[in-house]
mmCIF file of C-alpha atoms and ligand atoms in Angstrom:
data_model
loop_
_atom_site.group_PDB
_atom_site.id
_atom_site.type_symbol
_atom_site.label_atom_id
_atom_site.label_comp_id
_atom_site.label_asym_id
_atom_site.label_seq_id
_atom_site.Cartn_x
_atom_site.Cartn_y
_atom_site.Cartn_z
ATOM 1 C CA MET E 286 124.152 71.900 78.526
ATOM 2 C CA LYS E 287 123.335 73.444 81.889
ATOM 3 C CA ILE E 288 121.221 76.610 81.542
ATOM 4 C CA MET E 289 120.757 78.855 84.580
ATOM 5 C CA SER E 290 117.706 81.175 84.593
ATOM 6 C CA VAL E 291 117.830 84.085 87.028
ATOM 7 C CA VAL E 292 114.471 85.693 87.849
ATOM 8 C CA GLY E 293 113.145 87.880 90.636
ATOM 9 C CA ALA E 294 110.075 89.873 89.683
ATOM 10 C CA ARG E 295 106.575 88.964 88.559
ATOM 11 C CA PRO E 296 106.903 89.486 84.778
ATOM 12 C CA GLN E 297 110.025 87.332 84.817
ATOM 13 C CA PHE E 298 108.131 84.384 86.283
ATOM 14 C CA VAL E 299 105.660 84.620 83.388
ATOM 15 C CA LYS E 300 108.545 84.578 80.865
ATOM 16 C CA LEU E 301 110.260 81.747 82.724
ATOM 17 C CA ALA E 302 107.221 79.439 82.397
ATOM 18 C CA PRO E 303 107.516 78.707 78.633
ATOM 19 C CA ILE E 304 111.317 78.558 78.871
ATOM 20 C CA ALA E 305 111.175 75.980 81.691
ATOM 21 C CA LYS E 306 108.731 73.921 79.637
ATOM 22 C CA ALA E 307 110.852 74.159 76.463
ATOM 23 C CA ILE E 308 114.026 73.128 78.314
ATOM 24 C CA SER E 309 112.213 70.225 80.009
ATOM 25 C CA GLU E 310 111.444 68.847 76.527
ATOM 26 C CA THR E 311 115.178 68.590 75.758
ATOM 27 C CA GLU E 312 118.152 66.841 77.339
ATOM 28 C CA HIS E 313 119.411 70.130 78.786
ATOM 29 C CA GLU E 314 119.543 70.794 82.514
ATOM 30 C CA HIS E 315 117.781 73.857 83.926
ATOM 31 C CA ILE E 316 118.776 75.624 87.142
ATOM 32 C CA ILE E 317 116.356 78.285 88.415
ATOM 33 C CA VAL E 318 117.588 81.058 90.687
ATOM 34 C CA HIS E 319 114.999 83.352 92.375
ATOM 35 C CA THR E 320 116.582 86.548 93.674
ATOM 36 C CA GLY E 321 113.641 87.275 95.984
ATOM 37 C CA GLN E 322 113.114 90.806 94.582
ATOM 38 C CA HIS E 323 109.386 89.993 94.664
ATOM 39 C CA TYR E 324 108.499 88.084 97.815
ATOM 40 C CA ASP E 325 104.735 88.568 98.293
ATOM 41 C CA PRO E 326 102.999 85.246 97.518
ATOM 42 C CA LEU E 327 100.620 87.121 95.170
ATOM 43 C CA LEU E 328 103.566 88.417 93.137
ATOM 44 C CA SER E 329 105.667 85.273 93.264
ATOM 45 C CA ASP E 330 104.549 81.853 94.569
ATOM 46 C CA ILE E 331 101.209 81.714 92.784
ATOM 47 C CA PHE E 332 102.958 82.274 89.445
ATOM 48 C CA PHE E 333 105.180 79.255 90.030
ATOM 49 C CA ARG E 334 102.120 77.218 91.044
ATOM 50 C CA ASP E 335 99.692 78.292 88.293
ATOM 51 C CA LEU E 336 102.212 78.236 85.458
ATOM 52 C CA GLY E 337 103.728 74.886 86.473
ATOM 53 C CA ILE E 338 107.229 76.274 87.015
ATOM 54 C CA PRO E 339 109.573 73.986 88.989
ATOM 55 C CA ALA E 340 110.611 75.300 92.427
ATOM 56 C CA PRO E 341 113.788 77.409 92.343
ATOM 57 C CA ASP E 342 117.084 75.606 92.957
ATOM 58 C CA ALA E 343 118.354 78.652 94.852
ATOM 59 C CA HIS E 344 116.506 81.538 96.506
ATOM 60 C CA LEU E 345 118.555 84.601 97.414
ATOM 61 C CA GLY E 346 115.875 86.243 99.602
ATOM 62 C CA ILE E 347 116.928 89.772 98.666
ATOM 63 C CA GLY E 348 113.615 91.633 99.131
ATOM 64 C CA SER E 349 113.038 95.366 98.708
ATOM 65 C CA GLY E 350 115.512 98.219 98.901
ATOM 66 C CA SER E 351 116.845 101.188 96.979
ATOM 67 C CA HIS E 352 118.188 100.409 93.507
ATOM 68 C CA GLY E 353 121.770 100.296 94.737
ATOM 69 C CA VAL E 354 121.013 98.177 97.787
ATOM 70 C CA GLN E 355 118.847 95.716 95.857
ATOM 71 C CA THR E 356 121.226 95.394 92.895
ATOM 72 C CA GLY E 357 124.266 95.183 95.159
ATOM 73 C CA ALA E 358 122.729 92.520 97.385
ATOM 74 C CA ILE E 359 121.980 90.305 94.372
ATOM 75 C CA LEU E 360 125.482 90.847 92.964
ATOM 76 C CA ALA E 361 127.057 89.865 96.259
ATOM 77 C CA ARG E 362 125.063 86.626 96.454
ATOM 78 C CA MET E 363 125.268 85.587 92.786
ATOM 79 C CA ASP E 364 128.996 84.806 92.777
ATOM 80 C CA GLU E 365 128.609 81.868 95.134
ATOM 81 C CA VAL E 366 125.496 80.588 93.324
ATOM 82 C CA LEU E 367 127.306 80.670 89.972
ATOM 83 C CA GLU E 368 130.252 78.827 91.442
ATOM 84 C CA GLN E 369 128.007 76.281 93.121
ATOM 85 C CA PHE E 370 126.132 75.354 89.918
ATOM 86 C CA SER E 371 128.738 76.250 87.292
ATOM 87 C CA PRO E 372 126.258 76.668 84.403
ATOM 88 C CA ASP E 373 127.172 76.650 80.693
ATOM 89 C CA CYS E 374 125.151 79.803 80.247
ATOM 90 C CA VAL E 375 123.081 82.253 82.262
ATOM 91 C CA LEU E 376 119.720 83.383 80.922
ATOM 92 C CA VAL E 377 118.470 86.731 82.199
ATOM 93 C CA TYR E 378 115.019 88.173 81.589
ATOM 94 C CA GLY E 379 113.671 91.636 80.846
ATOM 95 C CA ASP E 380 114.762 94.790 82.615
ATOM 96 C CA THR E 381 114.650 94.601 86.392
ATOM 97 C CA ASN E 382 117.372 95.102 88.968
ATOM 98 C CA SER E 383 117.595 91.285 89.164
ATOM 99 C CA THR E 384 118.405 91.194 85.422
ATOM 100 C CA LEU E 385 121.251 93.668 85.651
ATOM 101 C CA ALA E 386 122.760 92.230 88.823
ATOM 102 C CA ALA E 387 122.753 88.651 87.519
ATOM 103 C CA THR E 388 124.311 89.799 84.249
ATOM 104 C CA LEU E 389 127.134 91.711 85.909
ATOM 105 C CA SER E 390 127.936 88.875 88.237
ATOM 106 C CA ALA E 391 127.973 86.300 85.409
ATOM 107 C CA VAL E 392 130.099 88.266 82.937
ATOM 108 C CA LYS E 393 132.667 89.067 85.588
ATOM 109 C CA LEU E 394 133.039 85.356 86.308
ATOM 110 C CA HIS E 395 133.146 84.631 82.527
ATOM 111 C CA TYR E 396 129.877 82.746 82.279
ATOM 112 C CA PRO E 397 128.186 83.339 78.887
ATOM 113 C CA VAL E 398 125.050 85.469 79.290
ATOM 114 C CA ALA E 399 121.961 85.450 77.076
ATOM 115 C CA HIS E 400 119.450 88.275 77.480
ATOM 116 C CA LEU E 401 115.831 87.431 76.795
ATOM 117 C CA GLU E 402 113.756 90.412 75.641
ATOM 118 C CA ALA E 403 116.844 92.258 74.411
ATOM 119 C CA GLY E 404 116.689 95.460 72.380
ATOM 120 C CA LEU E 405 113.626 97.100 73.902
ATOM 121 C CA ARG E 406 114.032 100.841 74.306
ATOM 122 C CA SER E 407 111.828 103.600 75.694
ATOM 123 C CA PHE E 408 114.592 106.190 75.120
ATOM 124 C CA ASN E 409 113.560 107.599 78.494
ATOM 125 C CA ARG E 410 116.710 107.668 80.581
ATOM 126 C CA ASP E 411 114.784 108.541 83.743
ATOM 127 C CA MET E 412 113.414 105.003 83.912
ATOM 128 C CA PRO E 413 115.368 102.452 85.974
ATOM 129 C CA GLU E 414 114.261 99.793 83.491
ATOM 130 C CA GLU E 415 115.921 101.678 80.610
ATOM 131 C CA HIS E 416 119.311 101.686 82.377
ATOM 132 C CA ASN E 417 118.893 97.997 83.151
ATOM 133 C CA ARG E 418 118.049 97.132 79.520
ATOM 134 C CA VAL E 419 120.859 99.040 77.883
ATOM 135 C CA LEU E 420 123.519 97.860 80.334
ATOM 136 C CA THR E 421 122.331 94.248 80.172
ATOM 137 C CA ASP E 422 122.262 94.175 76.358
ATOM 138 C CA HIS E 423 125.785 95.558 76.121
ATOM 139 C CA ALA E 424 127.170 93.131 78.704
ATOM 140 C CA SER E 425 125.439 90.059 77.242
ATOM 141 C CA ASP E 426 126.953 87.580 74.790
ATOM 142 C CA ILE E 427 123.651 86.739 73.105
ATOM 143 C CA CYS E 428 120.796 89.218 72.651
ATOM 144 C CA LEU E 429 117.505 87.347 72.190
ATOM 145 C CA ALA E 430 115.265 89.980 70.617
ATOM 146 C CA PRO E 431 111.466 89.645 70.624
ATOM 147 C CA THR E 432 110.784 91.785 67.523
ATOM 148 C CA GLU E 433 112.346 93.305 64.405
ATOM 149 C CA VAL E 434 112.130 96.742 66.043
ATOM 150 C CA ALA E 435 114.254 95.431 68.914
ATOM 151 C CA ARG E 436 116.767 94.049 66.399
ATOM 152 C CA GLU E 437 116.999 97.489 64.764
ATOM 153 C CA HIS E 438 117.817 99.107 68.117
ATOM 154 C CA LEU E 439 120.532 96.554 68.817
ATOM 155 C CA THR E 440 121.973 96.933 65.314
ATOM 156 C CA ARG E 441 122.158 100.712 65.752
ATOM 157 C CA GLU E 442 124.081 100.160 68.999
ATOM 158 C CA GLY E 443 126.618 97.895 67.275
ATOM 159 C CA LEU E 444 125.243 94.622 68.670
ATOM 160 C CA ALA E 445 123.967 93.029 65.422
ATOM 161 C CA ASN E 446 126.391 90.076 65.603
ATOM 162 C CA ARG E 447 125.099 89.016 68.999
ATOM 163 C CA THR E 448 121.426 89.410 68.086
ATOM 164 C CA VAL E 449 118.867 86.763 67.144
ATOM 165 C CA VAL E 450 115.143 87.503 66.785
ATOM 166 C CA VAL E 451 113.293 84.674 68.528
ATOM 167 C CA GLY E 452 109.808 86.181 69.010
ATOM 168 C CA ASP E 453 108.194 86.988 72.311
ATOM 169 C CA VAL E 454 107.917 84.270 74.968
ATOM 170 C CA MET E 455 105.007 86.123 76.589
ATOM 171 C CA THR E 456 103.016 85.278 73.475
ATOM 172 C CA ASP E 457 103.749 81.579 74.112
ATOM 173 C CA VAL E 458 102.403 81.661 77.648
ATOM 174 C CA LEU E 459 99.503 83.977 76.867
ATOM 175 C CA TYR E 460 98.146 81.749 74.079
ATOM 176 C CA GLU E 461 98.412 78.682 76.268
ATOM 177 C CA VAL E 462 96.684 80.281 79.246
ATOM 178 C CA ARG E 463 94.021 81.918 77.061
ATOM 179 C CA ASN E 464 93.162 78.501 75.624
ATOM 180 C CA GLN E 465 92.932 77.041 79.131
ATOM 181 C CA VAL E 466 90.753 79.919 80.318
ATOM 182 C CA GLU E 467 88.477 79.612 77.286
ATOM 183 C CA SER E 468 88.198 75.840 77.421
ATOM 184 C CA ALA E 469 87.585 75.813 81.167
ATOM 185 C CA ASP E 470 84.390 77.701 81.753
ATOM 186 C CA GLN E 471 85.332 81.307 81.119
ATOM 187 C CA ALA E 472 82.006 82.566 82.449
ATOM 188 C CA ALA E 473 82.561 80.615 85.680
ATOM 189 C CA ALA E 474 86.152 81.856 85.981
ATOM 190 C CA ILE E 475 84.961 85.432 85.645
ATOM 191 C CA ALA E 476 82.029 84.866 87.995
ATOM 192 C CA ASP E 477 84.510 83.664 90.648
ATOM 193 C CA LEU E 478 86.283 87.000 90.422
ATOM 194 C CA GLN E 479 82.993 88.795 91.181
ATOM 195 C CA LEU E 480 83.663 91.534 88.686
ATOM 196 C CA PRO E 481 81.045 94.063 87.597
ATOM 197 C CA ASP E 482 79.034 93.189 84.435
ATOM 198 C CA SER E 483 80.856 95.740 82.337
ATOM 199 C CA TYR E 484 84.182 97.226 83.412
ATOM 200 C CA TYR E 485 87.619 98.510 82.515
ATOM 201 C CA LEU E 486 90.695 96.842 83.985
ATOM 202 C CA ALA E 487 93.560 98.999 85.296
ATOM 203 C CA THR E 488 97.039 98.581 86.786
ATOM 204 C CA ILE E 489 99.588 101.190 87.906
ATOM 205 C CA HIS E 490 103.001 100.339 89.321
ATOM 206 C CA ARG E 491 105.799 102.235 87.565
ATOM 207 C CA ALA E 492 107.903 104.550 89.678
ATOM 208 C CA GLU E 493 107.299 107.422 87.231
ATOM 209 C CA ASN E 494 103.549 107.162 87.986
ATOM 210 C CA THR E 495 103.426 106.060 91.636
ATOM 211 C CA ASP E 496 106.199 108.200 93.083
ATOM 212 C CA SER E 497 104.988 111.592 91.859
ATOM 213 C CA PRO E 498 101.959 112.750 93.886
ATOM 214 C CA GLU E 499 100.721 115.041 91.067
ATOM 215 C CA ARG E 500 101.023 112.324 88.475
ATOM 216 C CA LEU E 501 99.331 109.667 90.583
ATOM 217 C CA ARG E 502 96.512 112.055 91.492
ATOM 218 C CA GLU E 503 95.961 112.847 87.797
ATOM 219 C CA ILE E 504 95.672 109.143 86.929
ATOM 220 C CA VAL E 505 93.380 108.330 89.864
ATOM 221 C CA THR E 506 91.147 111.314 88.995
ATOM 222 C CA ALA E 507 90.837 110.058 85.414
ATOM 223 C CA LEU E 508 90.002 106.483 86.412
ATOM 224 C CA SER E 509 87.550 107.603 89.100
ATOM 225 C CA ASN E 510 85.603 109.584 86.473
ATOM 226 C CA ALA E 511 85.277 106.751 83.945
ATOM 227 C CA ASP E 512 81.854 105.935 82.515
ATOM 228 C CA LYS E 513 81.854 102.423 84.016
ATOM 229 C CA PRO E 514 83.585 100.665 86.913
ATOM 230 C CA VAL E 515 87.381 100.511 86.725
ATOM 231 C CA VAL E 516 88.768 97.417 88.442
ATOM 232 C CA LEU E 517 92.156 98.629 89.683
ATOM 233 C CA LEU E 518 94.511 95.768 90.513
ATOM 234 C CA ALA E 519 96.769 97.241 93.166
ATOM 235 C CA HIS E 520 100.473 96.345 93.075
ATOM 236 C CA PRO E 521 102.068 96.639 96.556
ATOM 237 C CA ARG E 522 104.109 99.595 95.346
ATOM 238 C CA LEU E 523 100.894 101.468 94.405
ATOM 239 C CA ARG E 524 99.290 100.800 97.792
ATOM 240 C CA ALA E 525 102.469 101.877 99.618
ATOM 241 C CA LYS E 526 102.910 105.103 97.639
ATOM 242 C CA ALA E 527 99.200 106.070 97.792
ATOM 243 C CA ALA E 528 99.271 105.584 101.586
ATOM 244 C CA GLU E 529 102.420 107.752 101.854
ATOM 245 C CA GLN E 530 100.689 110.456 99.816
ATOM 246 C CA ALA E 531 97.406 110.094 101.774
ATOM 247 C CA LEU E 532 95.661 109.460 98.456
ATOM 248 C CA GLU E 533 92.432 107.436 98.576
ATOM 249 C CA LEU E 534 92.556 104.952 95.686
ATOM 250 C CA GLU E 535 89.017 103.676 95.949
ATOM 251 C CA GLN E 536 86.990 106.661 94.771
ATOM 252 C CA GLY E 537 84.333 107.279 92.099
ATOM 253 C CA SER E 538 84.309 104.484 89.506
ATOM 254 C CA ILE E 539 87.389 102.752 90.944
ATOM 255 C CA VAL E 540 86.934 99.275 92.439
ATOM 256 C CA LEU E 541 90.148 98.317 94.227
ATOM 257 C CA ARG E 542 91.398 94.707 94.106
ATOM 258 C CA ASP E 543 94.600 92.842 94.926
ATOM 259 C CA SER E 544 96.877 91.741 92.099
ATOM 260 C CA LEU E 545 95.523 88.682 90.318
ATOM 261 C CA ALA E 546 97.082 85.336 89.506
ATOM 262 C CA TYR E 547 98.009 85.019 85.821
ATOM 263 C CA PRO E 548 95.054 82.893 84.589
ATOM 264 C CA GLN E 549 92.645 85.156 86.495
ATOM 265 C CA LEU E 550 94.275 88.241 85.016
ATOM 266 C CA ILE E 551 93.818 86.858 81.515
ATOM 267 C CA ALA E 552 90.164 85.998 82.251
ATOM 268 C CA ALA E 553 89.602 89.500 83.646
ATOM 269 C CA ALA E 554 91.343 91.115 80.656
ATOM 270 C CA LEU E 555 89.275 89.055 78.183
ATOM 271 C CA GLY E 556 86.058 90.145 79.884
ATOM 272 C CA SER E 557 86.934 93.846 80.061
ATOM 273 C CA SER E 558 85.867 96.689 77.769
ATOM 274 C CA GLY E 559 89.356 98.156 77.828
ATOM 275 C CA ILE E 560 92.604 98.200 79.781
ATOM 276 C CA ALA E 561 94.409 101.178 81.318
ATOM 277 C CA THR E 562 97.934 100.362 82.425
ATOM 278 C CA ASP E 563 101.597 101.319 82.665
ATOM 279 C CA SER E 564 102.748 97.693 82.473
ATOM 280 C CA GLY E 565 104.689 96.561 79.427
ATOM 281 C CA GLY E 566 103.363 93.020 79.631
ATOM 282 C CA LEU E 567 99.727 94.010 79.926
ATOM 283 C CA GLN E 568 99.945 96.319 76.879
ATOM 284 C CA LYS E 569 101.010 93.361 74.806
ATOM 285 C CA GLU E 570 98.528 90.978 76.398
ATOM 286 C CA ALA E 571 95.739 93.473 75.615
ATOM 287 C CA PHE E 572 96.874 93.564 71.981
ATOM 288 C CA LEU E 573 97.119 89.774 71.687
ATOM 289 C CA LEU E 574 93.638 89.419 73.214
ATOM 290 C CA ARG E 575 92.412 92.303 71.021
ATOM 291 C CA VAL E 576 91.235 94.420 73.950
ATOM 292 C CA PRO E 577 91.769 98.196 73.468
ATOM 293 C CA CYS E 578 94.586 99.485 75.675
ATOM 294 C CA THR E 579 95.326 102.904 77.141
ATOM 295 C CA THR E 580 98.916 103.245 78.291
ATOM 296 C CA MET E 581 99.483 105.831 80.991
ATOM 297 C CA ARG E 582 103.044 106.670 79.955
ATOM 298 C CA ARG E 583 104.809 109.111 77.662
ATOM 299 C CA GLU E 584 106.368 106.351 75.571
ATOM 300 C CA THR E 585 106.168 102.615 75.079
ATOM 301 C CA GLU E 586 108.705 99.952 74.176
ATOM 302 C CA TRP E 587 105.935 98.001 72.417
ATOM 303 C CA VAL E 588 105.471 100.493 69.577
ATOM 304 C CA GLU E 589 103.730 97.935 67.336
ATOM 305 C CA THR E 590 100.634 98.009 69.582
ATOM 306 C CA VAL E 591 100.328 101.775 68.992
ATOM 307 C CA GLN E 592 101.112 101.608 65.268
ATOM 308 C CA LEU E 593 98.405 98.977 64.797
ATOM 309 C CA GLY E 594 95.857 101.188 66.581
ATOM 310 C CA TRP E 595 95.226 98.988 69.644
ATOM 311 C CA ASN E 596 97.156 101.074 72.153
ATOM 312 C CA VAL E 597 97.030 104.807 72.866
ATOM 313 C CA LEU E 598 99.490 106.728 75.048
ATOM 314 C CA ALA E 599 97.619 109.046 77.415
ATOM 315 C CA ASN E 600 98.898 111.198 80.246
ATOM 316 C CA SER E 601 96.607 113.986 81.418
ATOM 317 C CA THR E 602 93.271 113.260 83.088
ATOM 318 C CA THR E 603 91.457 114.356 79.921
ATOM 319 C CA GLU E 604 93.656 112.241 77.630
ATOM 320 C CA ILE E 605 93.224 109.129 79.771
ATOM 321 C CA LEU E 606 89.430 109.496 79.899
ATOM 322 C CA ALA E 607 89.204 110.126 76.145
ATOM 323 C CA ALA E 608 91.412 107.134 75.346
ATOM 324 C CA LEU E 609 89.531 104.795 77.666
ATOM 325 C CA THR E 610 86.158 105.545 76.072
ATOM 326 C CA ARG E 611 87.348 105.646 72.427
ATOM 327 C CA PRO E 612 85.665 103.438 69.790
ATOM 328 C CA ALA E 613 87.105 99.959 69.126
ATOM 329 C CA PRO E 614 90.088 99.956 66.741
ATOM 330 C CA GLN E 615 90.182 98.346 63.278
ATOM 331 C CA PRO E 616 90.636 94.550 63.453
ATOM 332 C CA THR E 617 94.108 93.316 62.505
ATOM 333 C CA THR E 618 95.758 89.972 61.845
ATOM 334 C CA ALA E 619 99.268 91.359 62.361
ATOM 335 C CA ALA E 620 101.507 89.202 64.578
ATOM 336 C CA PRO E 621 104.553 91.306 65.512
ATOM 337 C CA TYR E 622 105.123 89.266 68.691
ATOM 338 C CA GLY E 623 105.656 85.896 67.077
ATOM 339 C CA ASP E 624 103.757 82.658 66.723
ATOM 340 C CA GLY E 625 103.744 81.332 70.287
ATOM 341 C CA HIS E 626 106.885 79.186 69.844
ATOM 342 C CA ALA E 627 109.571 81.648 70.919
ATOM 343 C CA ALA E 628 110.765 79.605 73.915
ATOM 344 C CA ARG E 629 111.609 76.612 71.731
ATOM 345 C CA ARG E 630 113.659 78.945 69.513
ATOM 346 C CA VAL E 631 115.492 80.341 72.535
ATOM 347 C CA VAL E 632 116.631 76.862 73.516
ATOM 348 C CA GLU E 633 117.706 76.123 69.914
ATOM 349 C CA VAL E 634 119.752 79.323 69.757
ATOM 350 C CA LEU E 635 121.469 78.518 73.058
ATOM 351 C CA SER E 636 122.261 74.966 71.867
ATOM 352 C CA GLU E 637 123.773 76.344 68.647
ATOM 353 C CA ARG E 638 125.774 79.197 70.161
ATOM 354 C CA ILE E 639 126.987 77.827 73.530
ATOM 355 C CA PRO E 640 129.890 77.376 74.059
ATOM 356 C CA LEU E 641 130.430 80.657 72.288
ATOM 357 C CA GLY E 642 132.240 80.061 69.022
HETATM 358 C C1 UD1 X 843 109.911 95.820 89.508
HETATM 359 C C2 UD1 X 843 110.753 96.229 88.290
HETATM 360 C C3 UD1 X 843 109.824 96.666 87.170
HETATM 361 C C4 UD1 X 843 108.769 95.612 86.870
HETATM 362 C C5 UD1 X 843 108.027 95.312 88.163
HETATM 363 C C6 UD1 X 843 106.927 94.290 87.977
HETATM 364 C C7 UD1 X 843 112.971 97.170 88.797
HETATM 365 C C8 UD1 X 843 113.765 98.413 88.802
HETATM 366 N N1 UD1 X 843 111.645 97.318 88.592
HETATM 367 O O1 UD1 X 843 109.236 97.001 89.967
HETATM 368 O O2 UD1 X 843 110.587 96.898 86.006
HETATM 369 O O3 UD1 X 843 107.878 96.114 85.903
HETATM 370 O O4 UD1 X 843 108.970 94.838 89.129
HETATM 371 O O5 UD1 X 843 106.118 94.268 89.137
HETATM 372 O O6 UD1 X 843 113.506 96.114 88.975
HETATM 373 N N2 UD1 X 843 106.890 95.288 97.246
HETATM 374 C C9 UD1 X 843 106.156 94.493 98.103
HETATM 375 N N3 UD1 X 843 106.211 93.134 97.908
HETATM 376 C C10 UD1 X 843 106.943 92.565 96.921
HETATM 377 C C11 UD1 X 843 107.708 93.390 96.067
HETATM 378 C C12 UD1 X 843 107.649 94.743 96.236
HETATM 379 O O7 UD1 X 843 105.482 94.962 99.005
HETATM 380 O O8 UD1 X 843 106.920 91.326 96.806
HETATM 381 C C13 UD1 X 843 106.810 96.761 97.414
HETATM 382 C C14 UD1 X 843 107.862 97.298 98.322
HETATM 383 O O9 UD1 X 843 107.319 98.402 99.004
HETATM 384 C C15 UD1 X 843 108.933 97.765 97.360
HETATM 385 C C16 UD1 X 843 108.106 98.266 96.192
HETATM 386 O O10 UD1 X 843 106.983 97.385 96.163
HETATM 387 O O11 UD1 X 843 109.785 98.716 97.892
HETATM 388 C C17 UD1 X 843 108.824 98.226 94.881
HETATM 389 O O12 UD1 X 843 109.260 96.904 94.594
HETATM 390 P P1 UD1 X 843 110.512 96.627 93.617
HETATM 391 O O13 UD1 X 843 110.745 95.182 93.475
HETATM 392 O O14 UD1 X 843 111.627 97.468 94.022
HETATM 393 O O15 UD1 X 843 110.030 97.195 92.225
HETATM 394 P P2 UD1 X 843 108.653 97.070 91.457
HETATM 395 O O16 UD1 X 843 107.962 98.373 91.601
HETATM 396 O O17 UD1 X 843 107.870 95.831 91.753
#
């Protein structure tokens, strides 16, 4: 079987790593298409390098643009790539514009589509990611759900027959990288990053936070008033929007840094006293590493992290500060995100279901 993975943005490269490894352990062929949605080396190339992902077979070089321009550009280029490689199935990841565009292109040319990380819902229809998720799930032939909660959403939307719960592939890669970080000298890895002795780790990149000046100011005010240094890893979108709004990011407790490579991020997360973020991936990574998380959003798709007490949603300056400095949650052995072998299951499901019977 020839499986084509289409990826374009940073979290998709992380999810691709365990899938590429799992496919390489079988007789199946794997074609990797990079849309070029993320093009900065810090958001793209170093993930391929550090996570041992083979170089893409095709690179569409799309770059930035409005939602319509970006999605349309990928759609326009995907037809020829699909015809060139003629895969048995197309695997799409998560909820970005690259996910939706690849899905539309593939279904229109009658290539079977499997959606990895299907069934996540924020129920916030203002988020571009929510449109991308819902549309991708409904267009896909196979919905690969990470959790039982995701399966319930898909069942409610009439997609139960297409759904298989496989676990979360980010758990696979996180456990592997955590073991590497811990067995290499974690203290040395952290020393290389030159982080403060005791710190919180923060990221902000979602449009709902970066694009509203009031909202971004509220978050930056909270982080700048924290009781210890806050290492803020700046996504290019955050830097661009703060500059547009003439907002100084490095103020008070905030220590501004570039985005980190994945193993460095995991080392920095492990060494932190808490994480403040709007990233879906980092909320889960915090939970899996048992680091308290504060999510600067009104809702989360990863509801298990909140239910188990390791994640708190916080929005106003006061809420964010209170959440960041709260006492450590109760320990838990719950494993809602699987056992670290989700990628192997994905490949098994594709082998069983393709060609679609
Ligand atoms: C995208 C995804 C989001 C995901 C995130 C991970 C969509 C709708 N959003 O958001 O779901 O969580 O990736 O990072 O697909 N930029 C650069 N260099 C880059 C990429 C982006 O400078 O390599 C800047 C550009 O100014 C660009 C802006 O960041 O306009 C936004 O980039 P874009 O890819 O549109 O979305 P993200 O915010 O990264």
